mmCIF file of C-alpha atoms in Angstrom:
data_model
loop_
_atom_site.group_PDB
_atom_site.id
_atom_site.type_symbol
_atom_site.label_atom_id
_atom_site.label_comp_id
_atom_site.label_asym_id
_atom_site.label_seq_id
_atom_site.Cartn_x
_atom_site.Cartn_y
_atom_site.Cartn_z
ATOM 1 C CA MET S 1 -60.124 -112.254 -97.142
ATOM 2 C CA LYS S 2 -60.110 -111.745 -93.227
ATOM 3 C CA ARG S 3 -63.418 -110.324 -92.606
ATOM 4 C CA LEU S 4 -63.735 -108.056 -89.921
ATOM 5 C CA THR S 5 -66.487 -104.362 -89.421
ATOM 6 C CA VAL S 6 -65.404 -101.341 -87.224
ATOM 7 C CA ALA S 7 -68.373 -99.828 -85.750
ATOM 8 C CA VAL S 8 -68.153 -95.740 -86.436
ATOM 9 C CA VAL S 9 -70.971 -93.246 -85.095
ATOM 10 C CA SER S 10 -72.353 -91.553 -88.318
ATOM 11 C CA ARG S 11 -70.871 -89.893 -91.602
ATOM 12 C CA ASN S 12 -68.387 -87.598 -89.865
ATOM 13 C CA TYR S 13 -64.423 -86.348 -90.866
ATOM 14 C CA PHE S 14 -63.895 -88.668 -87.799
ATOM 15 C CA ASN S 15 -64.256 -91.529 -89.113
ATOM 16 C CA LEU S 16 -62.070 -90.200 -92.960
ATOM 17 C CA PRO S 17 -58.498 -92.371 -91.852
ATOM 18 C CA LEU S 18 -60.550 -95.655 -92.565
ATOM 19 C CA TRP S 19 -62.548 -93.897 -95.436
ATOM 20 C CA ILE S 20 -59.071 -93.449 -97.175
ATOM 21 C CA ALA S 21 -57.790 -97.611 -95.881
ATOM 22 C CA ARG S 22 -60.593 -98.459 -98.095
ATOM 23 C CA THR S 23 -60.763 -96.117 -101.306
ATOM 24 C CA ALA S 24 -56.604 -96.674 -101.476
ATOM 25 C CA GLY S 25 -56.553 -100.180 -101.248
ATOM 26 C CA LEU S 26 -55.041 -100.892 -97.503
ATOM 27 C CA PHE S 27 -56.772 -102.932 -96.534
ATOM 28 C CA ALA S 28 -57.239 -105.275 -99.692
ATOM 29 C CA ALA S 29 -53.292 -105.018 -99.960
ATOM 30 C CA GLU S 30 -53.480 -106.454 -95.214
ATOM 31 C CA GLY S 31 -55.953 -109.486 -97.020
ATOM 32 C CA LEU S 32 -58.299 -107.618 -95.493
ATOM 33 C CA ASP S 33 -62.292 -107.340 -96.195
ATOM 34 C CA VAL S 34 -63.443 -104.767 -93.462
ATOM 35 C CA THR S 35 -67.167 -103.193 -93.057
ATOM 36 C CA ILE S 36 -67.033 -99.358 -91.723
ATOM 37 C CA ASP S 37 -70.744 -99.856 -90.198
ATOM 38 C CA HIS S 38 -71.845 -96.165 -89.846
ATOM 39 C CA ILE S 39 -74.416 -95.676 -86.895
ATOM 40 C CA GLU S 40 -76.426 -93.095 -85.592
ATOM 41 C CA GLY S 41 -75.573 -92.825 -81.746
ATOM 42 C CA ILE S 42 -72.508 -93.569 -80.114
ATOM 43 C CA GLU S 43 -74.385 -96.257 -76.885
ATOM 44 C CA GLU S 44 -75.249 -97.976 -80.236
ATOM 45 C CA VAL S 45 -70.857 -98.071 -81.043
ATOM 46 C CA ASN S 46 -70.479 -99.507 -77.795
ATOM 47 C CA ALA S 47 -73.227 -102.022 -77.643
ATOM 48 C CA ARG S 48 -71.345 -103.535 -80.605
ATOM 49 C CA LEU S 49 -67.958 -104.101 -79.593
ATOM 50 C CA ARG S 50 -69.211 -105.221 -76.609
ATOM 51 C CA ASP S 51 -71.634 -108.429 -77.948
ATOM 52 C CA GLY S 52 -69.531 -109.185 -81.127
ATOM 53 C CA ARG S 53 -71.708 -107.366 -83.663
ATOM 54 C CA ALA S 54 -67.786 -104.778 -83.359
ATOM 55 C CA GLN S 55 -64.506 -106.333 -83.626
ATOM 56 C CA LEU S 56 -63.240 -102.623 -83.426
ATOM 57 C CA ALA S 57 -64.695 -99.118 -83.318
ATOM 58 C CA TYR S 58 -64.254 -95.469 -83.256
ATOM 59 C CA GLY S 59 -65.375 -95.127 -80.528
ATOM 60 C CA VAL S 60 -66.597 -92.336 -78.168
ATOM 61 C CA THR S 61 -63.142 -93.153 -75.222
ATOM 62 C CA GLU S 62 -65.035 -92.776 -72.531
ATOM 63 C CA HIS S 63 -66.853 -95.766 -73.088
ATOM 64 C CA VAL S 64 -64.369 -97.289 -72.784
ATOM 65 C CA ILE S 65 -63.384 -96.112 -69.444
ATOM 66 C CA LEU S 66 -66.862 -96.816 -67.923
ATOM 67 C CA ASP S 67 -66.741 -100.038 -69.557
ATOM 68 C CA ALA S 68 -63.754 -100.847 -68.078
ATOM 69 C CA GLU S 69 -64.922 -99.478 -64.598
ATOM 70 C CA ALA S 70 -67.580 -101.913 -64.362
ATOM 71 C CA GLY S 71 -65.128 -105.155 -65.082
ATOM 72 C CA GLY S 72 -65.505 -104.712 -69.007
ATOM 73 C CA ARG S 73 -63.176 -106.019 -71.315
ATOM 74 C CA SER S 74 -62.459 -102.785 -73.653
ATOM 75 C CA ALA S 75 -59.467 -101.730 -73.559
ATOM 76 C CA ILE S 76 -57.895 -98.291 -76.325
ATOM 77 C CA ILE S 77 -55.343 -99.863 -79.158
ATOM 78 C CA GLY S 78 -54.801 -96.894 -81.058
ATOM 79 C CA GLY S 79 -56.209 -93.188 -81.132
ATOM 80 C CA ASN S 80 -59.180 -90.600 -83.373
ATOM 81 C CA VAL S 81 -60.379 -87.545 -82.105
ATOM 82 C CA ASN S 82 -57.068 -86.860 -79.877
ATOM 83 C CA LYS S 83 -57.467 -82.664 -79.364
ATOM 84 C CA LEU S 84 -61.059 -80.798 -79.607
ATOM 85 C CA PRO S 85 -62.063 -80.245 -83.199
ATOM 86 C CA PHE S 86 -65.212 -78.310 -81.892
ATOM 87 C CA SER S 87 -67.457 -75.645 -81.878
ATOM 88 C CA LEU S 88 -70.256 -74.534 -79.300
ATOM 89 C CA ILE S 89 -72.761 -73.684 -81.700
ATOM 90 C CA ALA S 90 -75.839 -71.659 -81.223
ATOM 91 C CA ARG S 91 -78.228 -70.187 -83.056
ATOM 92 C CA PRO S 92 -78.100 -66.278 -83.314
ATOM 93 C CA GLY S 93 -79.083 -63.677 -80.574
ATOM 94 C CA ILE S 94 -77.539 -65.556 -77.611
ATOM 95 C CA GLU S 95 -74.564 -63.892 -76.343
ATOM 96 C CA GLY S 96 -71.387 -66.374 -74.829
ATOM 97 C CA LEU S 97 -72.169 -68.767 -72.548
ATOM 98 C CA GLU S 98 -74.006 -66.673 -70.224
ATOM 99 C CA GLY S 99 -76.493 -66.713 -72.501
ATOM 100 C CA LEU S 100 -77.480 -70.513 -72.647
ATOM 101 C CA ARG S 101 -78.904 -70.614 -69.049
ATOM 102 C CA GLY S 102 -82.545 -71.448 -69.611
ATOM 103 C CA LYS S 103 -81.225 -73.020 -72.477
ATOM 104 C CA ARG S 104 -81.803 -76.769 -74.262
ATOM 105 C CA ILE S 105 -78.771 -78.084 -75.793
ATOM 106 C CA GLY S 106 -78.102 -81.358 -77.865
ATOM 107 C CA VAL S 107 -75.493 -83.547 -77.237
ATOM 108 C CA SER S 108 -74.679 -87.235 -77.742
ATOM 109 C CA SER S 109 -75.656 -88.729 -74.506
ATOM 110 C CA LEU S 110 -76.020 -88.195 -71.700
ATOM 111 C CA ARG S 111 -74.255 -91.336 -70.615
ATOM 112 C CA ALA S 112 -70.923 -89.535 -72.061
ATOM 113 C CA GLY S 113 -69.286 -87.920 -74.785
ATOM 114 C CA SER S 114 -70.211 -83.968 -75.149
ATOM 115 C CA SER S 115 -72.312 -84.098 -72.505
ATOM 116 C CA SER S 116 -68.902 -83.836 -69.493
ATOM 117 C CA LEU S 117 -66.922 -81.277 -72.091
ATOM 118 C CA VAL S 118 -70.392 -79.500 -72.588
ATOM 119 C CA MET S 119 -71.222 -79.046 -68.013
ATOM 120 C CA LYS S 120 -67.041 -79.189 -67.325
ATOM 121 C CA LEU S 121 -67.140 -75.977 -69.422
ATOM 122 C CA LEU S 122 -71.018 -74.189 -68.485
ATOM 123 C CA ALA S 123 -69.728 -74.789 -64.839
ATOM 124 C CA ALA S 124 -66.620 -73.137 -65.278
ATOM 125 C CA ARG S 125 -68.947 -69.942 -66.229
ATOM 126 C CA GLY S 126 -71.656 -70.108 -62.190
ATOM 127 C CA LEU S 127 -74.280 -72.909 -65.084
ATOM 128 C CA ASN S 128 -74.766 -76.127 -63.066
ATOM 129 C CA TRP S 129 -76.612 -78.913 -65.059
ATOM 130 C CA PRO S 130 -80.044 -79.426 -64.751
ATOM 131 C CA THR S 131 -81.385 -76.292 -63.154
ATOM 132 C CA ASP S 132 -79.791 -73.483 -65.467
ATOM 133 C CA TYR S 133 -79.807 -75.302 -68.474
ATOM 134 C CA GLU S 134 -81.279 -78.531 -70.069
ATOM 135 C CA LEU S 135 -79.322 -81.052 -71.846
ATOM 136 C CA VAL S 136 -81.405 -82.843 -75.323
ATOM 137 C CA PRO S 137 -79.358 -86.342 -76.002
ATOM 138 C CA CYS S 138 -79.309 -86.325 -79.730
ATOM 139 C CA GLY S 139 -76.790 -88.867 -80.694
ATOM 140 C CA PRO S 140 -74.206 -87.022 -82.878
ATOM 141 C CA ILE S 141 -72.574 -84.388 -85.239
ATOM 142 C CA LEU S 142 -75.043 -84.088 -87.966
ATOM 143 C CA ALA S 143 -78.294 -85.286 -86.018
ATOM 144 C CA ARG S 144 -77.032 -81.827 -83.664
ATOM 145 C CA TRP S 145 -76.303 -79.921 -86.156
ATOM 146 C CA ASP S 146 -80.642 -80.568 -87.851
ATOM 147 C CA LEU S 147 -81.495 -79.670 -85.140
ATOM 148 C CA LEU S 148 -79.971 -76.485 -84.746
ATOM 149 C CA ARG S 149 -81.160 -75.925 -87.488
ATOM 150 C CA SER S 150 -85.563 -76.227 -86.911
ATOM 151 C CA GLY S 151 -85.149 -74.853 -83.987
ATOM 152 C CA GLY S 152 -85.289 -78.020 -82.016
ATOM 153 C CA ILE S 153 -82.918 -77.305 -79.160
ATOM 154 C CA ASP S 154 -80.503 -74.217 -78.372
ATOM 155 C CA ALA S 155 -76.805 -74.549 -78.563
ATOM 156 C CA GLY S 156 -74.206 -77.852 -79.466
ATOM 157 C CA LEU S 157 -70.922 -78.867 -79.927
ATOM 158 C CA GLN S 158 -70.186 -79.046 -83.687
ATOM 159 C CA GLY S 159 -66.711 -80.589 -85.502
ATOM 160 C CA THR S 160 -65.275 -78.628 -88.106
ATOM 161 C CA PRO S 161 -65.869 -78.474 -91.058
ATOM 162 C CA LEU S 162 -69.826 -78.210 -89.753
ATOM 163 C CA ASN S 163 -68.682 -75.116 -87.829
ATOM 164 C CA ARG S 164 -67.344 -73.079 -90.495
ATOM 165 C CA ILE S 165 -69.885 -74.660 -92.270
ATOM 166 C CA ALA S 166 -72.071 -72.987 -88.814
ATOM 167 C CA MET S 167 -71.393 -69.613 -88.938
ATOM 168 C CA GLU S 168 -70.960 -68.577 -92.634
ATOM 169 C CA GLN S 169 -74.891 -69.709 -92.229
ATOM 170 C CA GLY S 170 -75.720 -67.548 -89.457
ATOM 171 C CA PHE S 171 -75.128 -68.954 -86.292
ATOM 172 C CA VAL S 172 -72.737 -68.406 -83.713
ATOM 173 C CA SER S 173 -69.911 -69.669 -81.949
ATOM 174 C CA LEU S 174 -69.727 -69.011 -78.237
ATOM 175 C CA CYS S 175 -66.315 -70.684 -77.644
ATOM 176 C CA GLU S 176 -63.537 -73.258 -78.915
ATOM 177 C CA PRO S 177 -63.306 -75.516 -76.063
ATOM 178 C CA ARG S 178 -59.607 -76.838 -77.147
ATOM 179 C CA ASP S 179 -59.180 -73.352 -75.524
ATOM 180 C CA GLU S 180 -60.064 -74.555 -72.459
ATOM 181 C CA VAL S 181 -58.782 -77.986 -72.814
ATOM 182 C CA PRO S 182 -56.203 -78.513 -75.273
ATOM 183 C CA HIS S 183 -55.996 -81.697 -74.484
ATOM 184 C CA PHE S 184 -58.787 -84.184 -74.495
ATOM 185 C CA GLN S 185 -59.385 -87.976 -76.155
ATOM 186 C CA PHE S 186 -62.719 -87.324 -77.537
ATOM 187 C CA THR S 187 -62.588 -90.410 -79.461
ATOM 188 C CA SER S 188 -60.785 -93.758 -80.374
ATOM 189 C CA LEU S 189 -59.299 -96.480 -81.505
ATOM 190 C CA ASP S 190 -61.230 -99.333 -79.012
ATOM 191 C CA THR S 191 -61.361 -103.505 -79.288
ATOM 192 C CA GLN S 192 -62.777 -106.149 -76.830
ATOM 193 C CA LEU S 193 -59.112 -107.536 -75.149
ATOM 194 C CA ASP S 194 -60.138 -111.506 -75.167
ATOM 195 C CA TRP S 195 -61.729 -110.241 -79.394
ATOM 196 C CA ALA S 196 -57.577 -108.753 -79.993
ATOM 197 C CA SER S 197 -55.517 -111.561 -78.178
ATOM 198 C CA ALA S 198 -57.520 -114.701 -79.781
ATOM 199 C CA ASN S 199 -57.499 -113.042 -83.843
ATOM 200 C CA ARG S 200 -53.872 -111.605 -84.014
ATOM 201 C CA ASP S 201 -53.679 -112.940 -87.229
ATOM 202 C CA THR S 202 -56.957 -109.816 -88.205
ATOM 203 C CA LEU S 203 -56.371 -107.177 -85.608
ATOM 204 C CA LEU S 204 -52.016 -106.930 -86.519
ATOM 205 C CA PRO S 205 -53.120 -106.513 -90.883
ATOM 206 C CA PHE S 206 -55.728 -104.322 -89.589
ATOM 207 C CA LEU S 207 -53.114 -102.022 -87.791
ATOM 208 C CA ARG S 208 -50.830 -101.814 -90.076
ATOM 209 C CA ALA S 209 -53.746 -100.699 -93.337
ATOM 210 C CA PHE S 210 -54.155 -98.169 -90.111
ATOM 211 C CA LEU S 211 -50.671 -96.450 -89.875
ATOM 212 C CA ARG S 212 -49.974 -95.992 -93.153
ATOM 213 C CA ALA S 213 -54.413 -94.363 -93.751
ATOM 214 C CA HIS S 214 -52.516 -91.343 -90.770
ATOM 215 C CA GLU S 215 -49.553 -91.214 -92.589
ATOM 216 C CA ARG S 216 -51.783 -90.577 -95.913
ATOM 217 C CA PHE S 217 -54.463 -88.347 -94.414
ATOM 218 C CA TYR S 218 -50.654 -86.076 -93.992
ATOM 219 C CA VAL S 219 -48.184 -85.947 -96.560
ATOM 220 C CA GLU S 220 -51.309 -87.039 -99.321
ATOM 221 C CA ARG S 221 -53.114 -83.714 -99.281
ATOM 222 C CA GLU S 222 -55.995 -83.838 -102.119
ATOM 223 C CA GLU S 223 -56.678 -88.002 -101.860
ATOM 224 C CA ALA S 224 -57.905 -87.243 -98.074
ATOM 225 C CA ASN S 225 -60.542 -84.062 -99.633
ATOM 226 C CA ALA S 226 -61.917 -86.204 -102.222
ATOM 227 C CA VAL S 227 -62.786 -88.960 -99.926
ATOM 228 C CA ALA S 228 -63.901 -86.311 -97.663
ATOM 229 C CA VAL S 229 -66.323 -85.205 -99.794
ATOM 230 C CA ALA S 230 -67.484 -88.472 -101.476
ATOM 231 C CA GLU S 231 -67.998 -89.693 -98.383
ATOM 232 C CA THR S 232 -69.673 -86.420 -95.865
ATOM 233 C CA GLY S 233 -71.351 -84.506 -98.997
ATOM 234 C CA ILE S 234 -68.974 -81.273 -98.133
ATOM 235 C CA GLU S 235 -67.716 -78.940 -100.152
ATOM 236 C CA MET S 236 -64.080 -79.122 -101.267
ATOM 237 C CA ARG S 237 -63.361 -75.923 -99.814
ATOM 238 C CA HIS S 238 -64.796 -77.395 -96.602
ATOM 239 C CA ALA S 239 -62.072 -81.097 -97.036
ATOM 240 C CA ASP S 240 -60.247 -78.723 -97.108
ATOM 241 C CA LEU S 241 -60.633 -75.769 -94.319
ATOM 242 C CA ALA S 242 -60.570 -79.273 -92.160
ATOM 243 C CA TRP S 243 -57.937 -80.998 -92.712
ATOM 244 C CA GLU S 244 -56.027 -78.095 -92.367
ATOM 245 C CA GLU S 245 -56.934 -77.828 -89.190
ATOM 246 C CA TYR S 246 -56.942 -81.200 -87.969
ATOM 247 C CA THR S 247 -52.718 -81.827 -89.922
ATOM 248 C CA ARG S 248 -52.249 -77.930 -87.693
ATOM 249 C CA ASP S 249 -52.918 -79.459 -83.949
ATOM 250 C CA ALA S 250 -52.520 -82.695 -85.255
ATOM 251 C CA ILE S 251 -55.793 -83.756 -84.070
ATOM 252 C CA PHE S 252 -55.436 -87.171 -86.463
ATOM 253 C CA PRO S 253 -53.047 -88.664 -85.207
ATOM 254 C CA ARG S 254 -50.081 -88.789 -87.454
ATOM 255 C CA ASP S 255 -48.169 -91.779 -85.091
ATOM 256 C CA GLY S 256 -51.710 -93.386 -84.623
ATOM 257 C CA GLU S 257 -50.844 -93.581 -81.046
ATOM 258 C CA VAL S 258 -53.853 -92.368 -78.649
ATOM 259 C CA SER S 259 -53.284 -88.724 -76.726
ATOM 260 C CA ALA S 260 -52.725 -90.116 -72.502
ATOM 261 C CA ALA S 261 -53.042 -85.867 -71.975
ATOM 262 C CA GLY S 262 -56.244 -86.599 -73.414
ATOM 263 C CA VAL S 263 -57.524 -89.360 -71.835
ATOM 264 C CA GLN S 264 -56.077 -88.062 -68.444
ATOM 265 C CA ALA S 265 -58.087 -85.158 -68.981
ATOM 266 C CA LEU S 266 -60.887 -87.496 -70.614
ATOM 267 C CA ILE S 267 -60.726 -89.424 -66.409
ATOM 268 C CA GLU S 268 -60.322 -84.996 -65.161
ATOM 269 C CA THR S 269 -63.608 -84.557 -66.321
ATOM 270 C CA SER S 270 -65.896 -87.566 -66.751
ATOM 271 C CA ALA S 271 -64.609 -87.855 -62.534
ATOM 272 C CA LEU S 272 -65.657 -84.946 -62.100
ATOM 273 C CA ILE S 273 -69.099 -84.548 -64.046
ATOM 274 C CA ARG S 274 -70.746 -87.890 -63.301
ATOM 275 C CA ASP S 275 -69.832 -87.983 -58.801
ATOM 276 C CA LEU S 276 -66.984 -90.896 -59.380
ATOM 277 C CA PRO S 277 -63.640 -88.982 -57.845
ATOM 278 C CA SER S 278 -61.741 -92.264 -57.437
ATOM 279 C CA ARG S 279 -61.130 -91.712 -61.577
ATOM 280 C CA ALA S 280 -59.951 -88.724 -61.479
ATOM 281 C CA ARG S 281 -56.984 -90.898 -59.412
ATOM 282 C CA ALA S 282 -56.892 -93.108 -61.469
ATOM 283 C CA GLN S 283 -53.673 -93.305 -64.391
ATOM 284 C CA ALA S 284 -54.003 -92.594 -68.357
ATOM 285 C CA GLU S 285 -52.180 -95.509 -69.076
ATOM 286 C CA ASP S 286 -53.891 -97.906 -67.739
ATOM 287 C CA TYR S 287 -57.558 -98.188 -70.058
ATOM 288 C CA ILE S 288 -54.906 -98.016 -72.653
ATOM 289 C CA ASP S 289 -53.149 -100.935 -74.857
ATOM 290 C CA ARG S 290 -49.758 -99.609 -76.944
ATOM 291 C CA SER S 291 -49.193 -102.538 -77.804
ATOM 292 C CA TRP S 292 -50.854 -103.631 -80.703
ATOM 293 C CA LEU S 293 -50.077 -101.211 -82.595
ATOM 294 C CA ALA S 294 -45.999 -101.376 -80.878
ATOM 295 C CA GLU S 295 -46.864 -104.635 -82.901
ATOM 296 C CA ALA S 296 -48.007 -104.227 -86.334
ATOM 297 C CA ARG S 297 -45.834 -101.002 -86.452
ATOM 298 C CA ALA S 298 -42.681 -103.131 -85.657
ATOM 299 C CA SER S 299 -43.253 -105.066 -89.102
ATOM 300 C CA LEU S 300 -44.264 -102.273 -91.705
#
């Protein structure tokens, strides 16, 4: 069995295709022993991919762009969260995005990820960081949920199904970012190109299992829901709500591919927010290597 490690962010629904591949024996069928390393912190996921502790990652796509601009060898080779499955959830009593003036908003990191999206949404309402609100780097979705419930933050993006759970508990949704930004590559399957080139006989079997897992997610509803419940601890009804949204809106790509439109939207949002206007002239495909997935698909 060939061994490899995939770094992922926390135990959230985003990881479901990998969990399905492991539970259904798709990795084992390809002769792979895959460790899924759940990490609380998006910066650490990126660091482990760069230094080789992980060979693949479900990482925040903006990190790949930042790394490539700095001369790194990171590349996007597959999709993950190709559209935004979020609501901007706030504590009761806050009304509208304008109600976030002077408030504390939880984000995964100040450097990349949810912070760019929050800044873009609020700038459209005349609220600018850092003068009009505070961003609190508190880690991924589960950490933001804990802080929202404890009062440590006033608002934060929550992904399906935690957004639905939050509203059931009396929290309010200020907006659905996907309504305003229909295409946005939030996370993707990433690797280092040097590792990929040197380990073709490991990467291609992994990608075959990756492709099969995405198709299986769409056609095996009960199995997908059972895996989600076992891995995240959510209730079955919430797992089913998530499955409906993710399949209806193609949040997980059925073909495993990254969204060029989603990456382009991310580039332009990040360039606007992070004062790197040259990045807005870059093309999405500059950061994507589709050859690996194409070769794996041809060998199925």
